[in-house]
mmCIF file of C-alpha atoms in Angstrom:
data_model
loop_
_atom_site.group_PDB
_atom_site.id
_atom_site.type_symbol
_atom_site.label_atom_id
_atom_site.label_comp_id
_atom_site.label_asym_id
_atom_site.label_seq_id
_atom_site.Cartn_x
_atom_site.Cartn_y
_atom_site.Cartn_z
ATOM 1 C CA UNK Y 1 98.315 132.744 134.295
ATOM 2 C CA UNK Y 2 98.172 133.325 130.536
ATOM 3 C CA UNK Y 3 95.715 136.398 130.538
ATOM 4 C CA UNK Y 4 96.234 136.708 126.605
ATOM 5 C CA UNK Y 5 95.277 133.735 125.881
ATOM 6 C CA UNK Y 6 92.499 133.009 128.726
ATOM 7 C CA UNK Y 7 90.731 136.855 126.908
ATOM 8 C CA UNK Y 8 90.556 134.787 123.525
ATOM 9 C CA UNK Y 9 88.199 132.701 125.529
ATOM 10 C CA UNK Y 10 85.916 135.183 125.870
ATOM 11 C CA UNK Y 11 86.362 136.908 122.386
ATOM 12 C CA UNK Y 12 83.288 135.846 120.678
ATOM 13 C CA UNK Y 13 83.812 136.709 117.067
ATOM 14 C CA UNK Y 14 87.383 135.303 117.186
ATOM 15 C CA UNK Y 15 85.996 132.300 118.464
ATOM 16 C CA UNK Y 16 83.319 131.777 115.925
ATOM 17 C CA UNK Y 17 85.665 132.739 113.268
ATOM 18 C CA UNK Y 18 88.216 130.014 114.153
ATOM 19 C CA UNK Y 19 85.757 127.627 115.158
ATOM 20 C CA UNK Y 20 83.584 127.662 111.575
ATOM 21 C CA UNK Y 21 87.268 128.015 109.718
ATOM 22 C CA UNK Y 22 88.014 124.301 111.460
ATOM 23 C CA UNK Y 23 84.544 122.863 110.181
ATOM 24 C CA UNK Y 24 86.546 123.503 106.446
ATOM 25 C CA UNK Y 25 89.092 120.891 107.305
ATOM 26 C CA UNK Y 26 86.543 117.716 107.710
ATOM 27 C CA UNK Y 27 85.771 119.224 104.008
ATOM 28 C CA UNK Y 28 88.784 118.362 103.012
ATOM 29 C CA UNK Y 29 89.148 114.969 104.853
ATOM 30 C CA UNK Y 30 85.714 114.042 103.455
ATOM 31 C CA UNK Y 31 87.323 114.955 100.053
ATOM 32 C CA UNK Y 32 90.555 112.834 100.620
ATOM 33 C CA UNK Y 33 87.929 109.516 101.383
ATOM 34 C CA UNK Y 34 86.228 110.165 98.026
ATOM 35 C CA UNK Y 35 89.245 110.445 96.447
ATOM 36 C CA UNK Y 36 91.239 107.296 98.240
ATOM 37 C CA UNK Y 37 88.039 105.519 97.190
ATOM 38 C CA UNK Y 38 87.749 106.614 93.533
ATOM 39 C CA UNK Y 39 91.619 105.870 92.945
ATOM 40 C CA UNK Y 40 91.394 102.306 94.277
ATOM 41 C CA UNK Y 41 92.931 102.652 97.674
ATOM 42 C CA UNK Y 42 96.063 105.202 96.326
ATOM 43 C CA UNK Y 43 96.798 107.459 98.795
ATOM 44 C CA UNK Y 44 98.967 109.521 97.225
ATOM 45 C CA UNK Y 45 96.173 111.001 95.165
ATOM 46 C CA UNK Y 46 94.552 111.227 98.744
ATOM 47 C CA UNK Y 47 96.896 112.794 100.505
ATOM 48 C CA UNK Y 48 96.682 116.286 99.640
ATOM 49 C CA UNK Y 49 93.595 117.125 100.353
ATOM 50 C CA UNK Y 50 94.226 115.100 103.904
ATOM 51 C CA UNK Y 51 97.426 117.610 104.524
ATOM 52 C CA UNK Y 52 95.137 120.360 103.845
ATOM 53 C CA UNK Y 53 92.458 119.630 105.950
ATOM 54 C CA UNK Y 54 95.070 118.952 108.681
ATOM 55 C CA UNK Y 55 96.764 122.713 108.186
ATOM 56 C CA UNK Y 56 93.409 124.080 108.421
ATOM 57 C CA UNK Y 57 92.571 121.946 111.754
ATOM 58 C CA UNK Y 58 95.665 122.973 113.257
ATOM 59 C CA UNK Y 59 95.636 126.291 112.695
ATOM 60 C CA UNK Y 60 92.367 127.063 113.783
ATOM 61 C CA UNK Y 61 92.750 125.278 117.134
ATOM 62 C CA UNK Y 62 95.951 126.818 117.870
ATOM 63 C CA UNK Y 63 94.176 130.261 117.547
ATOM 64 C CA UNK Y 64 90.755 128.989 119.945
ATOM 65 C CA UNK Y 65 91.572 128.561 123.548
ATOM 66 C CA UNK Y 66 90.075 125.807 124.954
ATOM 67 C CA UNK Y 67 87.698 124.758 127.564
ATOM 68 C CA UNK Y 68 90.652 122.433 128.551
ATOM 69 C CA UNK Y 69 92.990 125.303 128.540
ATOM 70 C CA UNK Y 70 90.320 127.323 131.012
ATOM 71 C CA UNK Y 71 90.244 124.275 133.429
ATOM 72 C CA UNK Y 72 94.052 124.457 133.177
ATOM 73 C CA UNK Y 73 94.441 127.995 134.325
ATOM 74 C CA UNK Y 74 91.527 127.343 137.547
ATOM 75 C CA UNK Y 75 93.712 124.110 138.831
ATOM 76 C CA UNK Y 76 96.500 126.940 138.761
ATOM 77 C CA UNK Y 77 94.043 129.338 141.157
ATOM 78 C CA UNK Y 78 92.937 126.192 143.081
ATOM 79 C CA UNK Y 79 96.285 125.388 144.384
ATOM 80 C CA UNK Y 80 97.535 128.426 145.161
ATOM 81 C CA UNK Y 81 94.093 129.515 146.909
ATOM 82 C CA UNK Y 82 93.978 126.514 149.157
ATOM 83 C CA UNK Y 83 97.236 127.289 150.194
ATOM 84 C CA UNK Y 84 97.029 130.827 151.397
ATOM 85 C CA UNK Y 85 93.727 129.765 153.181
ATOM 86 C CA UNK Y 86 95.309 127.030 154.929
ATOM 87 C CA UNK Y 87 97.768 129.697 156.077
ATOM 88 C CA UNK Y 88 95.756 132.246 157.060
ATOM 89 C CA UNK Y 89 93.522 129.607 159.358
ATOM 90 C CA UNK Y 90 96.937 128.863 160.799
ATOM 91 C CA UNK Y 91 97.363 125.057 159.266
ATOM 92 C CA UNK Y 92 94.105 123.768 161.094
ATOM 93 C CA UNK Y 93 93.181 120.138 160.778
ATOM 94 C CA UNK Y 94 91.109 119.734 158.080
ATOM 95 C CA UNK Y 95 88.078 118.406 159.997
ATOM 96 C CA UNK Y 96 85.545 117.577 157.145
ATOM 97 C CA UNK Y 97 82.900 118.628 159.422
ATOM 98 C CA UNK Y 98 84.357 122.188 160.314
ATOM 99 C CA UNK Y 99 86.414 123.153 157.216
ATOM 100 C CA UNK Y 100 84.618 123.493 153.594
ATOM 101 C CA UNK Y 101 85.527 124.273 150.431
ATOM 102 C CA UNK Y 102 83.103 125.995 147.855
ATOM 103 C CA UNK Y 103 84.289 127.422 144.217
ATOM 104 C CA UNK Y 104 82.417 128.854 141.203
ATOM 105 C CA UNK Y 105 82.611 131.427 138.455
ATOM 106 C CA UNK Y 106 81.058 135.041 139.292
ATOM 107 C CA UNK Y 107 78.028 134.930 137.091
ATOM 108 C CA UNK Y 108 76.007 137.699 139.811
ATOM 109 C CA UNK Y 109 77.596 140.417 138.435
ATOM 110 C CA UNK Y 110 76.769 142.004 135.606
ATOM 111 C CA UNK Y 111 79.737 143.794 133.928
ATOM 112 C CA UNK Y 112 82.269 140.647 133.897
ATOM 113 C CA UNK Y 113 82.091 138.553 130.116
ATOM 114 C CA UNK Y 114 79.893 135.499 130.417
ATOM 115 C CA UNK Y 115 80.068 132.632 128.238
ATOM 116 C CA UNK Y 116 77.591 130.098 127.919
ATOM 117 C CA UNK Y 117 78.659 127.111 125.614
ATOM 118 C CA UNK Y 118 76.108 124.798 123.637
ATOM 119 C CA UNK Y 119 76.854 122.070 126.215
ATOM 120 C CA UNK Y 120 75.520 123.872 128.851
ATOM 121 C CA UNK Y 121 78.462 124.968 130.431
ATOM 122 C CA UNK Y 122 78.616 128.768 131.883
ATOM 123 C CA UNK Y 123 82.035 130.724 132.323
ATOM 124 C CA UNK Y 124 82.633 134.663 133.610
ATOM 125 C CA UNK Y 125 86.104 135.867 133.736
ATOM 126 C CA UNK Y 126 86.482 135.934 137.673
ATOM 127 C CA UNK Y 127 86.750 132.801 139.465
ATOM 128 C CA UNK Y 128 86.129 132.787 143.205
ATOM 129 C CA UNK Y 129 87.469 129.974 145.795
ATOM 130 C CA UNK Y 130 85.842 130.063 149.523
ATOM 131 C CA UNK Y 131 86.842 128.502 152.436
ATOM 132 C CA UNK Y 132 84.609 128.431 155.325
ATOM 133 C CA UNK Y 133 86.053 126.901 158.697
ATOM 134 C CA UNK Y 134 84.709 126.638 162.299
ATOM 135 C CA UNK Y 135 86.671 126.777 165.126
ATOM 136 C CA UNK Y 136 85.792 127.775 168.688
ATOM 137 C CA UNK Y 137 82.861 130.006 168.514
ATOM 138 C CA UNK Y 138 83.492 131.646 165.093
ATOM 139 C CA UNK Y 139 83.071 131.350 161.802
ATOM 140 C CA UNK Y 140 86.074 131.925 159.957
ATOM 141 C CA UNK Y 141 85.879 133.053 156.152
ATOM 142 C CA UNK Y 142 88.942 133.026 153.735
ATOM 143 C CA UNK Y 143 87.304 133.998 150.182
ATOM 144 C CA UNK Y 144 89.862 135.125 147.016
ATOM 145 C CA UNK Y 145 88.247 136.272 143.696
ATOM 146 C CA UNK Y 146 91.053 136.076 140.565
ATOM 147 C CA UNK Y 147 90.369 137.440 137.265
ATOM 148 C CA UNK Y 148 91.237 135.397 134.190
ATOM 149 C CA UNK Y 149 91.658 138.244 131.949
ATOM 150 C CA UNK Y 150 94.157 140.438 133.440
ATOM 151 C CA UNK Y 151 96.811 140.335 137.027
ATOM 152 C CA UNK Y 152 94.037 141.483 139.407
ATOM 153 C CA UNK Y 153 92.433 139.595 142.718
ATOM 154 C CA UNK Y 154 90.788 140.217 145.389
ATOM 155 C CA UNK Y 155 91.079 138.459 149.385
ATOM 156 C CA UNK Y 156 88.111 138.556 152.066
ATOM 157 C CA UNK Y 157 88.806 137.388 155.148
ATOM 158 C CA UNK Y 158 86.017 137.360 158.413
ATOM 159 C CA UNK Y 159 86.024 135.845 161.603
ATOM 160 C CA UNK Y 160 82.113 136.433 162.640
ATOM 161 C CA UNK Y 161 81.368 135.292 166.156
ATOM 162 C CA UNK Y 162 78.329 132.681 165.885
ATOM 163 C CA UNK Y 163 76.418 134.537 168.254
ATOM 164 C CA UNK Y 164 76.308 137.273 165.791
ATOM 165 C CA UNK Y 165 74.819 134.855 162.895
ATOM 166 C CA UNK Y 166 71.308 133.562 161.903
ATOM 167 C CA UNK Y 167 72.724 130.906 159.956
ATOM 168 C CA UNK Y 168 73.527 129.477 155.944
ATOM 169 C CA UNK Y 169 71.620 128.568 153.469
ATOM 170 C CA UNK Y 170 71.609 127.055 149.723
ATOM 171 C CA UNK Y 171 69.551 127.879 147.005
ATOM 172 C CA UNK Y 172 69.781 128.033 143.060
ATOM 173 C CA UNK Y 173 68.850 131.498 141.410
ATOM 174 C CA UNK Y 174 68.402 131.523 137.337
ATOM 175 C CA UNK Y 175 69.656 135.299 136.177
ATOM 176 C CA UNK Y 176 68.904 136.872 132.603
ATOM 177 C CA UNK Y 177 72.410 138.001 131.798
ATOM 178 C CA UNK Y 178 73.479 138.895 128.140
ATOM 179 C CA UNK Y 179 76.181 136.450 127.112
ATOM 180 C CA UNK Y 180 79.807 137.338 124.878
ATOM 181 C CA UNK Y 181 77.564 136.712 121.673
ATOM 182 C CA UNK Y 182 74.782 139.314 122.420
ATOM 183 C CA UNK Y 183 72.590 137.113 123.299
ATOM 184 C CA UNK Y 184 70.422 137.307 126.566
ATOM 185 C CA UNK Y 185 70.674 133.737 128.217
ATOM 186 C CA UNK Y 186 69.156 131.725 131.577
ATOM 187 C CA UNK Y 187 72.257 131.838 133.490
ATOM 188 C CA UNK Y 188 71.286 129.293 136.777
ATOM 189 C CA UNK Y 189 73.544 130.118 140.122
ATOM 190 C CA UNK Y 190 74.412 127.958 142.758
ATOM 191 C CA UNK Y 191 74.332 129.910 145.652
ATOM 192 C CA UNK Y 192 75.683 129.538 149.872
ATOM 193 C CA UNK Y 193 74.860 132.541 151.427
ATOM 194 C CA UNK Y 194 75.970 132.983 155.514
ATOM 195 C CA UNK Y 195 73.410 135.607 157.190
ATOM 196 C CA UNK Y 196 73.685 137.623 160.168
ATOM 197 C CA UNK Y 197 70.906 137.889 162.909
ATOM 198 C CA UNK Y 198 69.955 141.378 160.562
ATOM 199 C CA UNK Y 199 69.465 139.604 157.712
ATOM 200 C CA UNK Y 200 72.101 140.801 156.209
ATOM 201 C CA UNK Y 201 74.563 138.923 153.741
ATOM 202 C CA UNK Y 202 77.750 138.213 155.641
ATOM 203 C CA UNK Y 203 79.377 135.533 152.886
ATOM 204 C CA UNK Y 204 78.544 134.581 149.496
ATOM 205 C CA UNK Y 205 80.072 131.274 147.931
ATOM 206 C CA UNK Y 206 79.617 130.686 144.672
ATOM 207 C CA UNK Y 207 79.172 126.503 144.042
ATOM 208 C CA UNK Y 208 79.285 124.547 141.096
ATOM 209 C CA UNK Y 209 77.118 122.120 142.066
ATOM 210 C CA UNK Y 210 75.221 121.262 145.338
ATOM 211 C CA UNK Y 211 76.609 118.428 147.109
ATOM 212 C CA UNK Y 212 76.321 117.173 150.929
ATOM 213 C CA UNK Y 213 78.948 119.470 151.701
ATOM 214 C CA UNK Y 214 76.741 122.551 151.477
ATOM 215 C CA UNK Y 215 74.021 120.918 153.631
ATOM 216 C CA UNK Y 216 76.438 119.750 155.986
ATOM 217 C CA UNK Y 217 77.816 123.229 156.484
ATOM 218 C CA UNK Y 218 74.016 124.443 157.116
ATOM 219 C CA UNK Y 219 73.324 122.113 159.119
ATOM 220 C CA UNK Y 220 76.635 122.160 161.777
ATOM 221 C CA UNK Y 221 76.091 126.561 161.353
ATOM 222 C CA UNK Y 222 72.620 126.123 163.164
ATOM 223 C CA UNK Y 223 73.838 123.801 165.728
ATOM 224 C CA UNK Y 224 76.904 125.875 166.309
ATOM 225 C CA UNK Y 225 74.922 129.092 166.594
ATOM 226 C CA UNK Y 226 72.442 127.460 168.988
ATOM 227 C CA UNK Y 227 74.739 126.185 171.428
ATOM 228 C CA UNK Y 228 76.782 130.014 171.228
ATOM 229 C CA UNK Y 229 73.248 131.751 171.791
ATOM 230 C CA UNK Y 230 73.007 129.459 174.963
ATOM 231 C CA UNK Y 231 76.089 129.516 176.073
ATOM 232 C CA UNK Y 232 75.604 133.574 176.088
ATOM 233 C CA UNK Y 233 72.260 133.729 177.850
ATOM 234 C CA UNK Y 234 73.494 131.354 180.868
#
């Protein structure tokens, strides 16, 4: 995990900086067409305003760290993650109807560095991969949050006995959170929560987006649960 270069990420000014330094190169290239043109198609009178603009280009993307670069560093988390869950459940078979997978950027708390590009696109700087599996009459939780800025994470693991649960649900929450460029944005959260019979927030999984998977999961909770809570009052 390249913490350095992952914090750059979230380093507004630098970003800006770079990022409105690279808009100078397509100066240049713009220049080096007006030129090629005006000299009849000689590039050599072209050229060095087209090796300018290039220096320029690659300089300032070599000091911007990417959205691709980001995406590099979670397929680094992913693997490792599913992994260590897989262990922990003890290798189960993957039944797509009792193990799920759910993965998403903290954006619920407030202190970690949020970044919301132009296209939309929201990042924090902790990443958090949940696997939820049923087996017997428990719900089994393996949950690991990783920080992309420096060499800390965190494991939750909970085997809650369906009896003891009032089931899952999925909703989308939009939170006002002020963003790496001091600006307060709609942040919108994809949300699984896992209750118990209390009310009370057992599991949290964060979701990119909602897909059958999440309904699914709701869905096969409830029956589980009923069939525990009348299996226990017999």
């Amino acid at each position: 995990m390249d913490f350095k270069q992952n914090a750059l990420f979230f380093n507004h000014k630098r970003t800006r900086f770079w990022t409105n330094l690279s808009y100078i190169s397509y100066i240049f290239f713009a220049l080096a067409v007006v030129v090629f043109i005006s000299a009849w198609g000689w590039l050599a009178a072209a050229l060095p305003f087209a090796s300018v603009g290039v220096v320029i280009l690659l300089t300032s993307l070599s000091m911007i760290t990417s959205e691709k670069q980001i995406k590099e560093q979670i397929a680094l988390l992913q693997r490792g993650a599913r992994e260590a869950a897989l262990e922990h459940f003890g290798y189960p078979n993957q039944d797509p109807e009792l193990f799920f997978e759910f993965e998403g950027y903290d954006l619920a708390d407030e202190t970690l560095p949020i970044r919301k590009r132009k296209n939309g696109r929201v990042f924090s700087s902790v990443y958090v991969i949940t696997y939820i599996m049923m087996e017997n009459n428990m719900l089994r939780i393996w949950e690991k949050k990783s920080s992309l800025l420096e060499d800390k994470e965190e494991i939750i693991t909970k085997d809650i006995p369906f009896t003891a649960l009032s089931g899952a649900e999925s909703h989308t929450e939009t939170a006002k959170r002020v963003c790496i460029d001091g600006v307060e944005k709609d942040i919108p959260m994809n949300l699984l929560t896992v209750k118990d019979k209390d009310g009370k927030v057992v599991c949290t999984a964060y979701c990119k987006t909602f897909n059958y998977d999440i309904d699914r999961l709701c869905e096969n909770l409830a029956h589980n649960i009923q069939r525990a809570n009348a299996a226990a009052a017999k």
